């Protein structure tokens, strides 16, 4: 099946700093989402971005599908940005359905 | 606020108990999912329902039994679980299961502890 790798695995930031999270995937995809998992376990959908660039407030994401990677940018980080960020993809094989495969996550801690 | 609602939020059950996790969505989605997440690991797919029919079963043990009574509801029946089944169980939904452009939305999860 499709492989998804995220880097770095852990990230410690000072409040106000900027950061970039990376997601590499091994096959063509028709679905790529970035999630933020809060300490209570909820997965919050940040972006649906199988290709192109999107921005939402202090967060933005870029996916270069031809090179099989996606980047999540966090600007002016806040303590509420702490948590685990997951990249998840679904391959283009129809038989796979909308079967999201998650990367290992990047655990982010923003210090005040 | 999430539009996928899961109950209960927390469940403690013995290995001989029978319990159920429930999930509801009112977004008109026709695909619903169960994921399992162990501590410090990413979520892993268990089941996919498309138009109320089971379309994907990721070789899940039979002590987990999914049910989709209608397009808005998804249950996960639990019986004779093992302590290693303790995990966060996440329900999700999307417009459908097979096309592109399907954002998947997750509920808040049900924390299950098997004693």
Coordinates of N, CA and C in Angstrom, one line a residue:
Chain A
X1 N 0.8 -1.2 0.0 CA 0.0 0.0 0.0 C 0.8 1.3 0.0
X2 N 0.2 2.4 0.0 CA 0.9 3.7 -0.1 C 1.6 3.9 1.2
X3 N 2.8 4.5 1.1 CA 3.6 4.9 2.3 C 3.5 6.4 2.5
X4 N 3.4 6.8 3.8 CA 3.4 8.2 4.1 C 4.4 8.5 5.2
X5 N 5.3 9.4 4.9 CA 6.3 9.7 5.9 C 6.2 11.2 6.3
X6 N 6.2 11.5 7.6 CA 6.2 12.9 8.0 C 7.5 13.3 8.7
X7 N 7.9 14.5 8.5 CA 9.0 15.0 9.2 C 8.9 16.5 9.6
X8 N 9.5 16.9 10.7 CA 10.2 16.1 11.7 C 9.2 15.4 12.6
X9 N 9.6 14.4 13.3 CA 8.6 13.7 14.2 C 8.2 14.5 15.4
X10 N 9.1 15.4 15.9 CA 8.9 16.3 17.0 C 9.4 17.7 16.7
X11 N 8.7 18.7 17.2 CA 9.1 20.0 16.9 C 8.7 20.9 18.2
X12 N 9.7 21.6 18.7 CA 9.5 22.5 19.8 C 9.7 23.9 19.3
X13 N 8.7 24.7 19.5 CA 8.8 26.1 19.0 C 8.6 27.1 20.1
X14 N 9.2 28.3 20.0 CA 8.8 29.4 20.9 C 7.7 30.1 20.3
X15 N 6.8 30.6 21.1 CA 5.6 31.3 20.6 C 6.0 32.4 19.7
X16 N 5.4 32.5 18.6 CA 5.7 33.5 17.6 C 6.6 33.1 16.4
X17 N 7.1 31.9 16.6 CA 8.0 31.4 15.6 C 7.2 30.8 14.4
X18 N 7.9 30.6 13.3 CA 7.3 30.0 12.1 C 7.9 28.6 11.9
X19 N 7.2 27.7 11.3 CA 7.7 26.3 11.1 C 7.1 25.7 9.8
X20 N 7.8 24.7 9.3 CA 7.3 23.9 8.2 C 7.3 22.5 8.5
X21 N 6.2 21.8 8.2 CA 6.1 20.4 8.4 C 6.0 19.7 7.0
X22 N 6.6 18.6 6.9 CA 6.6 17.9 5.6 C 6.0 16.6 5.6
X23 N 5.4 16.2 4.4 CA 4.7 14.9 4.2 C 5.1 14.4 2.9
X24 N 5.8 13.3 2.8 CA 6.2 12.6 1.6 C 5.3 11.3 1.4
X25 N 4.9 11.1 0.2 CA 4.1 9.9 0.0 C 4.6 9.2 -1.3
X26 N 4.3 7.9 -1.3 CA 5.0 7.0 -2.3 C 4.2 6.8 -3.6
X27 N 3.0 7.3 -3.7 CA 2.2 7.0 -4.9 C 1.3 8.1 -5.3
X28 N 0.8 8.1 -6.4 CA -0.2 9.2 -6.8 C -1.4 9.1 -5.9
X29 N -1.9 10.3 -5.6 CA -3.0 10.4 -4.7 C -4.1 11.2 -5.2
X30 N -5.4 10.9 -4.8 CA -6.5 11.8 -5.2 C -7.1 12.4 -4.0
X31 N -6.5 12.2 -2.8 CA -7.0 12.8 -1.6 C -5.8 13.0 -0.7
X32 N -5.6 14.2 -0.2 CA -4.6 14.5 0.8 C -5.2 15.5 1.8
X33 N -5.1 15.2 3.0 CA -5.7 16.1 4.1 C -4.6 16.2 5.2
X34 N -4.6 17.4 5.8 CA -3.9 17.7 6.9 C -4.8 17.9 8.1
X35 N -4.5 17.2 9.2 CA -5.3 17.3 10.4 C -4.4 17.8 11.6
X36 N -5.1 18.4 12.6 CA -4.5 18.7 13.8 C -5.3 17.9 14.9
X37 N -4.6 17.1 15.7 CA -5.2 16.3 16.7 C -5.0 17.0 18.0
X38 N -6.0 17.5 18.7 CA -5.9 18.2 20.0 C -5.7 17.2 21.1
X39 N -5.3 17.7 22.3 CA -5.0 16.8 23.4 C -6.2 15.9 23.8
X40 N -7.4 16.3 23.4 CA -8.6 15.5 23.7 C -8.9 14.4 22.7
X41 N -8.1 14.4 21.7 CA -8.2 13.3 20.7 C -8.9 13.7 19.4
X42 N -9.5 14.8 19.4 CA -10.3 15.1 18.1 C -9.4 15.5 17.0
X43 N -9.6 14.9 15.8 CA -8.9 15.2 14.6 C -9.7 16.4 13.9
X44 N -9.0 17.5 13.8 CA -9.6 18.7 13.2 C -9.0 18.8 11.8
X45 N -9.9 18.9 10.8 CA -9.5 19.0 9.5 C -9.0 20.4 9.2
X46 N -7.7 20.5 8.7 CA -7.1 21.8 8.4 C -7.2 22.1 6.9
X47 N -6.8 21.1 6.1 CA -6.9 21.3 4.6 C -7.2 20.0 3.9
X48 N -8.0 20.2 2.9 CA -8.1 19.2 1.8 C -7.3 19.7 0.7
X49 N -6.1 19.0 0.3 CA -5.2 19.7 -0.6 C -4.4 18.6 -1.4
X50 N -5.1 17.9 -2.3 CA -4.3 16.9 -3.2 C -3.4 17.6 -4.1
X51 N -3.5 18.9 -4.4 CA -2.6 19.6 -5.2 C -2.8 21.1 -5.0
X52 N -1.8 21.9 -5.3 CA -1.9 23.3 -5.2 C -1.6 23.9 -3.8
X53 N -2.0 25.1 -3.6 CA -1.8 25.9 -2.4 C -3.0 26.4 -1.8
X54 N -3.2 26.4 -0.5 CA -4.3 26.9 0.2 C -3.8 27.7 1.5
X55 N -4.6 28.6 1.9 CA -4.2 29.4 3.1 C -5.5 29.5 4.0
X56 N -5.3 29.4 5.3 CA -6.4 29.7 6.2 C -5.8 30.3 7.5
X57 N -5.9 31.6 7.5 CA -5.3 32.4 8.6 C -3.8 32.2 8.7
X58 N -3.3 31.7 9.8 CA -1.8 31.6 10.0 C -1.3 30.3 9.4
X59 N -2.2 29.5 8.9 CA -1.8 28.2 8.3 C -1.9 28.3 6.8
X60 N -1.0 27.6 6.2 CA -1.1 27.4 4.7 C -0.5 26.1 4.4
X61 N -0.8 25.5 3.2 CA -0.4 24.2 2.8 C -0.1 24.3 1.3
X62 N 0.9 23.5 0.9 CA 1.2 23.3 -0.5 C 1.4 21.9 -0.8
X63 N 0.8 21.4 -1.9 CA 1.1 20.0 -2.3 C 1.6 20.0 -3.7
X64 N 2.8 19.4 -3.9 CA 3.3 19.2 -5.3 C 3.1 17.8 -5.6
X65 N 2.0 17.5 -6.3 CA 1.6 16.1 -6.5 C 2.6 15.3 -7.4
X66 N 3.2 16.0 -8.4 CA 4.1 15.4 -9.3 C 5.4 14.9 -8.6
X67 N 5.8 15.6 -7.5 CA 6.9 15.2 -6.7 C 6.6 14.5 -5.4
X68 N 5.3 14.3 -5.2 CA 4.8 13.5 -4.1 C 5.2 14.0 -2.7
X69 N 4.9 15.3 -2.5 CA 5.1 15.8 -1.1 C 4.1 16.9 -0.9
X70 N 3.9 17.2 0.4 CA 3.1 18.3 0.8 C 3.7 19.0 2.0
X71 N 3.6 20.3 2.1 CA 4.1 21.1 3.2 C 3.0 21.8 3.9
X72 N 3.1 21.8 5.2 CA 2.2 22.6 6.1 C 3.0 23.7 6.8
X73 N 2.6 25.0 6.6 CA 3.3 26.1 7.2 C 2.5 26.6 8.3
X74 N 3.2 26.8 9.5 CA 2.5 27.5 10.6 C 3.3 28.8 10.8
X75 N 2.6 29.9 10.8 CA 3.3 31.2 11.0 C 2.8 31.8 12.3
X76 N 3.7 32.5 13.0 CA 3.4 33.2 14.2 C 2.7 32.2 15.2
X77 N 3.4 31.1 15.5 CA 2.8 30.0 16.3 C 2.3 30.5 17.6
X78 N 1.2 29.9 18.1 CA 0.6 30.1 19.4 C 0.6 28.8 20.2
X79 N 0.4 29.0 21.5 CA 0.4 27.8 22.3 C -0.7 26.8 21.9
X80 N -1.8 27.4 21.4 CA -2.9 26.6 21.0 C -2.7 25.7 19.8
X81 N -1.5 26.0 19.1 CA -1.1 25.2 18.0 C -0.5 23.9 18.4
X82 N -0.2 23.7 19.6 CA 0.4 22.5 20.1 C -0.6 21.3 19.9
X83 N 0.1 20.2 19.6 CA -0.7 19.0 19.3 C 0.0 18.2 18.3
X84 N -0.7 17.2 17.7 CA -0.1 16.4 16.7 C -0.7 16.7 15.3
X85 N 0.2 16.9 14.4 CA -0.3 17.2 13.0 C -0.1 16.0 12.1
X86 N -1.2 15.5 11.5 CA -1.2 14.4 10.7 C -1.4 14.8 9.2
X87 N -0.7 14.1 8.3 CA -1.0 14.1 6.9 C -1.6 12.8 6.6
X88 N -2.6 12.8 5.8 CA -3.3 11.5 5.4 C -3.6 11.6 3.9
X89 N -3.4 10.4 3.2 CA -3.6 10.4 1.8 C -4.4 9.2 1.4
X90 N -5.1 9.3 0.3 CA -5.8 8.1 -0.3 C -5.2 8.0 -1.8
X91 N -4.9 6.8 -2.2 CA -4.3 6.5 -3.5 C -5.4 6.6 -4.6
X92 N -4.9 6.7 -5.8 CA -5.8 6.8 -6.9 C -6.4 5.5 -7.4
X93 N -6.1 4.4 -6.8 CA -6.6 3.1 -7.2 C -8.1 3.0 -6.8
X94 N -9.0 2.9 -7.7 CA -10.4 3.0 -7.4 C -10.8 2.0 -6.3
X95 N -10.2 0.8 -6.4 CA -10.6 -0.3 -5.5 C -10.3 0.1 -4.1
X96 N -9.4 1.0 -3.9 CA -9.0 1.4 -2.5 C -10.1 2.2 -1.8
X97 N -11.0 2.7 -2.6 CA -12.0 3.6 -2.0 C -11.4 4.8 -1.4
X98 N -12.1 5.5 -0.5 CA -11.6 6.7 0.1 C -10.9 6.2 1.4
X99 N -9.8 5.5 1.2 CA -9.2 4.8 2.4 C -8.0 5.6 2.7
X100 N -8.1 6.5 3.7 CA -7.0 7.3 4.1 C -5.9 6.6 4.8
X101 N -4.7 6.8 4.5 CA -3.5 6.3 5.2 C -2.8 7.4 5.8
X102 N -2.6 7.3 7.1 CA -2.0 8.4 7.9 C -0.5 8.3 7.9
X103 N 0.2 9.4 7.9 CA 1.6 9.4 8.3 C 1.8 9.3 9.8
X104 N 3.0 9.2 10.2 CA 3.3 9.0 11.7 C 3.0 10.2 12.5
X105 N 2.8 11.4 11.9 CA 2.5 12.6 12.7 C 3.7 13.4 13.0
X106 N 3.5 14.7 13.3 CA 4.5 15.6 13.8 C 4.0 16.1 15.1
X107 N 4.7 15.9 16.2 CA 4.2 16.3 17.5 C 4.8 17.7 17.8
X108 N 3.9 18.7 17.9 CA 4.4 20.1 18.0 C 4.1 20.6 19.4
X109 N 5.1 21.2 20.0 CA 4.9 21.9 21.3 C 5.3 23.3 21.2
X110 N 4.4 24.2 21.4 CA 4.7 25.7 21.3 C 4.8 26.2 22.8
X111 N 5.9 26.7 23.1 CA 6.2 27.2 24.5 C 5.9 28.7 24.5
X112 N 5.3 29.2 25.6 CA 5.0 30.6 25.8 C 6.3 31.4 26.1
Chain B
X1 N -17.3 23.3 15.9 CA -17.9 22.1 16.4 C -18.0 21.0 15.4
X2 N -17.7 19.8 15.8 CA -17.7 18.7 14.9 C -19.2 18.4 14.5
X3 N -19.4 18.0 13.2 CA -20.7 17.6 12.8 C -20.8 16.1 12.8
X4 N -19.8 15.4 13.3 CA -19.9 14.0 13.5 C -19.9 13.7 15.0
X5 N -20.9 13.2 15.5 CA -21.1 13.0 17.0 C -20.9 11.6 17.4
X6 N -20.1 11.4 18.4 CA -19.8 10.0 18.9 C -20.2 9.9 20.4
X7 N -20.8 8.8 20.7 CA -21.1 8.4 22.1 C -20.8 7.0 22.4
X8 N -20.4 6.7 23.6 CA -20.0 7.6 24.6 C -18.6 8.2 24.4
X9 N -18.3 9.2 25.1 CA -16.9 9.8 25.0 C -15.9 8.8 25.7
X10 N -16.3 8.2 26.8 CA -15.4 7.3 27.5 C -16.2 6.0 27.8
X11 N -15.6 4.9 27.7 CA -16.2 3.6 28.0 C -15.2 2.7 28.7
X12 N -15.5 2.1 29.8 CA -14.7 1.1 30.4 C -15.6 -0.2 30.4
X13 N -15.0 -1.3 29.9 CA -15.7 -2.5 29.9 C -14.9 -3.7 30.2
X14 N -15.5 -4.7 30.8 CA -14.8 -5.9 31.1 C -14.7 -6.8 29.8
X15 N -13.9 -7.8 29.9 CA -13.6 -8.7 28.7 C -14.8 -9.5 28.4
X16 N -15.8 -9.7 29.3 CA -17.0 -10.5 29.0 C -18.2 -9.6 28.6
X17 N -18.0 -8.3 28.7 CA -19.1 -7.4 28.4 C -19.5 -7.3 26.9
X18 N -20.7 -6.9 26.6 CA -21.1 -6.4 25.3 C -21.5 -5.0 25.4
X19 N -20.9 -4.2 24.6 CA -21.2 -2.7 24.5 C -21.2 -2.3 23.1
X20 N -21.6 -1.0 22.9 CA -21.6 -0.5 21.5 C -21.2 1.0 21.5
X21 N -20.5 1.3 20.5 CA -20.1 2.7 20.2 C -21.1 3.2 19.1
X22 N -21.5 4.5 19.3 CA -22.4 5.0 18.3 C -21.9 6.3 17.7
X23 N -22.2 6.5 16.4 CA -21.8 7.6 15.6 C -22.9 8.1 14.8
X24 N -23.1 9.5 14.7 CA -24.2 10.1 13.9 C -23.6 11.3 13.2
X25 N -24.1 11.4 12.0 CA -23.8 12.6 11.2 C -25.0 13.1 10.4
X26 N -25.1 14.4 10.3 CA -26.3 15.0 9.6 C -25.8 15.9 8.5
X27 N -24.8 15.5 7.8 CA -24.3 16.3 6.7 C -24.7 15.7 5.4
X28 N -25.5 14.6 5.4 CA -26.0 14.0 4.2 C -24.9 13.1 3.5
X29 N -23.9 12.8 4.3 CA -22.8 12.0 3.7 C -23.3 10.5 3.5
X30 N -22.7 9.9 2.5 CA -23.1 8.5 2.2 C -22.0 7.5 2.5
X31 N -20.9 8.0 3.0 CA -19.8 7.1 3.4 C -19.4 7.4 4.9
X32 N -19.3 6.3 5.7 CA -18.9 6.4 7.1 C -17.8 5.4 7.4
X33 N -17.0 5.8 8.4 CA -15.8 5.0 8.7 C -15.6 4.8 10.2
X34 N -14.9 3.7 10.5 CA -14.4 3.5 11.8 C -12.9 3.4 11.7
X35 N -12.2 4.2 12.6 CA -10.8 4.1 12.7 C -10.4 3.8 14.2
X36 N -9.3 3.2 14.4 CA -8.8 2.8 15.7 C -7.4 3.5 15.9
X37 N -7.2 4.2 17.0 CA -5.9 4.8 17.3 C -5.4 4.4 18.6
X38 N -4.2 3.8 18.6 CA -3.5 3.5 19.8 C -2.6 4.7 20.2
X39 N -2.3 4.7 21.5 CA -1.5 5.8 22.0 C -0.2 6.1 21.2
X40 N 0.0 7.3 20.9 CA 1.2 7.8 20.2 C 1.4 7.1 18.8
X41 N 0.2 6.7 18.2 CA 0.3 6.1 16.9 C -0.8 6.8 16.0
X42 N -0.6 6.7 14.7 CA -1.7 7.4 13.8 C -2.9 6.5 13.8
X43 N -4.0 7.1 13.4 CA -5.3 6.3 13.2 C -5.1 5.2 12.1
X44 N -5.8 4.1 12.3 CA -5.8 3.0 11.4 C -7.2 2.7 11.0
X45 N -7.4 2.5 9.7 CA -8.8 2.2 9.2 C -9.2 0.8 9.6
X46 N -10.5 0.7 10.1 CA -11.1 -0.6 10.4 C -12.1 -0.9 9.4
X47 N -13.1 -0.1 9.2 CA -14.3 -0.4 8.3 C -14.6 0.9 7.5
X48 N -15.2 0.6 6.3 CA -15.8 1.7 5.5 C -17.2 1.2 5.1
X49 N -18.2 2.1 5.3 CA -19.5 1.8 4.8 C -19.8 2.8 3.7
X50 N -20.3 2.3 2.6 CA -20.7 3.2 1.5 C -22.1 2.9 1.1
X51 N -23.0 3.9 1.2 CA -24.4 3.8 1.0 C -25.0 2.6 1.8
X52 N -24.6 2.6 3.1 CA -25.1 1.7 4.1 C -24.7 0.3 3.9
X53 N -23.7 0.1 3.0 CA -23.2 -1.3 2.8 C -21.7 -1.3 3.2
X54 N -21.3 -2.4 3.8 CA -19.9 -2.5 4.2 C -19.1 -2.7 2.9
X55 N -18.1 -1.8 2.7 CA -17.3 -1.9 1.5 C -15.9 -2.3 1.7
X56 N -15.4 -1.9 2.9 CA -14.0 -2.3 3.3 C -14.0 -2.8 4.7
X57 N -13.4 -3.9 4.9 CA -13.1 -4.5 6.2 C -11.6 -4.8 6.3
X58 N -10.9 -4.0 7.1 CA -9.4 -4.2 7.1 C -9.0 -5.4 8.0
X59 N -9.6 -6.5 7.7 CA -9.2 -7.8 8.5 C -9.3 -7.6 10.0
X60 N -10.4 -6.9 10.4 CA -10.7 -6.7 11.8 C -11.2 -7.9 12.5
X61 N -10.8 -8.2 13.7 CA -11.3 -9.4 14.4 C -12.8 -9.4 14.6
X62 N -13.5 -10.5 14.6 CA -14.9 -10.6 14.6 C -15.5 -10.1 15.9
X63 N -14.7 -9.9 17.0 CA -15.2 -9.3 18.2 C -15.6 -7.8 18.0
X64 N -15.2 -7.2 16.9 CA -15.7 -5.9 16.5 C -16.7 -6.1 15.4
X65 N -17.9 -5.7 15.6 CA -19.0 -5.9 14.6 C -19.6 -4.6 14.2
X66 N -19.4 -4.1 13.0 CA -20.0 -2.8 12.6 C -21.5 -3.0 12.1
X67 N -22.2 -1.9 12.2 CA -23.6 -1.9 11.8 C -23.9 -0.5 11.3
X68 N -24.6 -0.4 10.2 CA -25.1 0.9 9.6 C -26.6 0.9 9.5
X69 N -27.3 1.2 10.5 CA -28.8 1.1 10.4 C -29.4 2.0 9.4
X70 N -28.8 3.2 9.1 CA -29.3 4.1 8.1 C -28.1 5.0 7.7
X71 N -28.4 5.9 6.8 CA -27.3 6.7 6.2 C -26.7 7.7 7.2
X72 N -27.3 7.9 8.3 CA -26.8 8.9 9.3 C -26.2 8.2 10.5
X73 N -26.4 7.0 10.7 CA -25.9 6.3 11.9 C -24.9 5.2 11.6
X74 N -23.9 5.0 12.5 CA -23.0 3.9 12.4 C -22.7 3.5 13.8
X75 N -22.8 2.2 14.0 CA -22.5 1.6 15.3 C -21.3 0.7 15.2
X76 N -20.6 0.5 16.3 CA -19.6 -0.5 16.4 C -19.9 -1.4 17.7
X77 N -20.3 -2.6 17.5 CA -20.6 -3.5 18.6 C -19.4 -4.2 19.0
X78 N -19.2 -4.2 20.3 CA -18.0 -4.8 20.9 C -18.3 -6.0 21.8
X79 N -17.6 -7.1 21.7 CA -17.9 -8.3 22.5 C -16.6 -9.1 22.7
X80 N -16.4 -9.5 23.9 CA -15.3 -10.3 24.3 C -14.0 -9.6 23.9
X81 N -13.8 -8.4 24.2 CA -12.6 -7.6 23.8 C -11.5 -8.0 24.7
X82 N -10.3 -7.7 24.3 CA -9.1 -7.9 25.0 C -8.5 -6.6 25.5
X83 N -7.7 -6.6 26.6 CA -7.1 -5.3 27.0 C -6.3 -4.6 25.9
X84 N -5.7 -5.3 25.0 CA -5.0 -4.6 23.9 C -5.9 -3.9 22.9
X85 N -7.2 -4.1 23.1 CA -8.2 -3.4 22.2 C -8.4 -2.0 22.8
X86 N -7.9 -1.7 24.0 CA -8.1 -0.3 24.5 C -7.4 0.7 23.6
X87 N -8.2 1.7 23.2 CA -7.7 2.7 22.2 C -8.8 3.8 22.1
X88 N -8.4 4.7 21.3 CA -9.4 5.8 20.9 C -10.1 5.3 19.6
X89 N -11.4 5.2 19.5 CA -12.1 4.8 18.3 C -12.7 6.0 17.7
X90 N -12.4 6.3 16.5 CA -12.8 7.5 15.7 C -13.8 7.1 14.6
X91 N -14.9 7.8 14.6 CA -15.8 7.7 13.5 C -15.6 8.9 12.5
X92 N -15.8 8.7 11.3 CA -15.7 9.7 10.3 C -16.7 9.6 9.2
X93 N -16.9 10.6 8.4 CA -17.8 10.5 7.3 C -17.3 11.4 6.1
X94 N -17.8 11.1 4.9 CA -17.5 11.9 3.8 C -18.6 11.8 2.8
X95 N -18.6 12.6 1.8 CA -19.8 12.7 0.9 C -20.0 11.3 0.2
X96 N -19.0 10.7 -0.3 CA -19.1 9.3 -0.7 C -17.7 8.7 -0.5
X97 N -17.6 7.4 -0.8 CA -16.4 6.6 -0.5 C -15.5 6.5 -1.7
X98 N -15.9 6.8 -2.9 CA -15.1 6.4 -4.1 C -14.6 7.5 -4.9
X99 N -15.1 8.7 -4.8 CA -14.7 9.8 -5.7 C -13.6 10.6 -5.1
X100 N -12.9 11.4 -5.9 CA -12.0 12.4 -5.4 C -12.8 13.6 -4.9
X101 N -12.1 14.5 -4.2 CA -12.8 15.6 -3.7 C -13.6 15.4 -2.5
X102 N -13.3 14.3 -1.8 CA -14.1 13.9 -0.6 C -13.3 14.2 0.7
X103 N -13.6 15.4 1.3 CA -13.0 15.7 2.6 C -13.7 14.8 3.6
X104 N -12.8 14.2 4.4 CA -13.3 13.3 5.5 C -13.3 14.1 6.8
X105 N -14.4 14.0 7.5 CA -14.6 14.7 8.8 C -14.7 13.7 9.9
X106 N -14.0 14.0 11.0 CA -13.9 13.0 12.1 C -14.7 13.5 13.3
X107 N -15.2 12.6 14.1 CA -15.8 12.9 15.3 C -14.8 13.1 16.4
X108 N -15.2 13.3 17.6 CA -14.3 13.6 18.7 C -13.7 12.3 19.3
X109 N -14.3 11.1 18.9 CA -13.7 9.9 19.4 C -14.4 9.3 20.6
X110 N -14.2 8.0 20.8 CA -14.6 7.3 22.0 C -13.4 6.6 22.6
X111 N -13.1 7.0 23.8 CA -11.9 6.4 24.5 C -12.4 5.1 25.2
X112 N -11.9 4.0 24.7 CA -12.3 2.7 25.2 C -11.2 2.1 26.1
X113 N -11.5 1.6 27.3 CA -10.6 0.9 28.1 C -11.2 -0.5 28.4
X114 N -10.5 -1.5 28.2 CA -10.9 -2.9 28.4 C -10.1 -3.4 29.6
X115 N -10.9 -3.8 30.7 CA -10.2 -4.3 31.9 C -10.5 -5.8 32.1

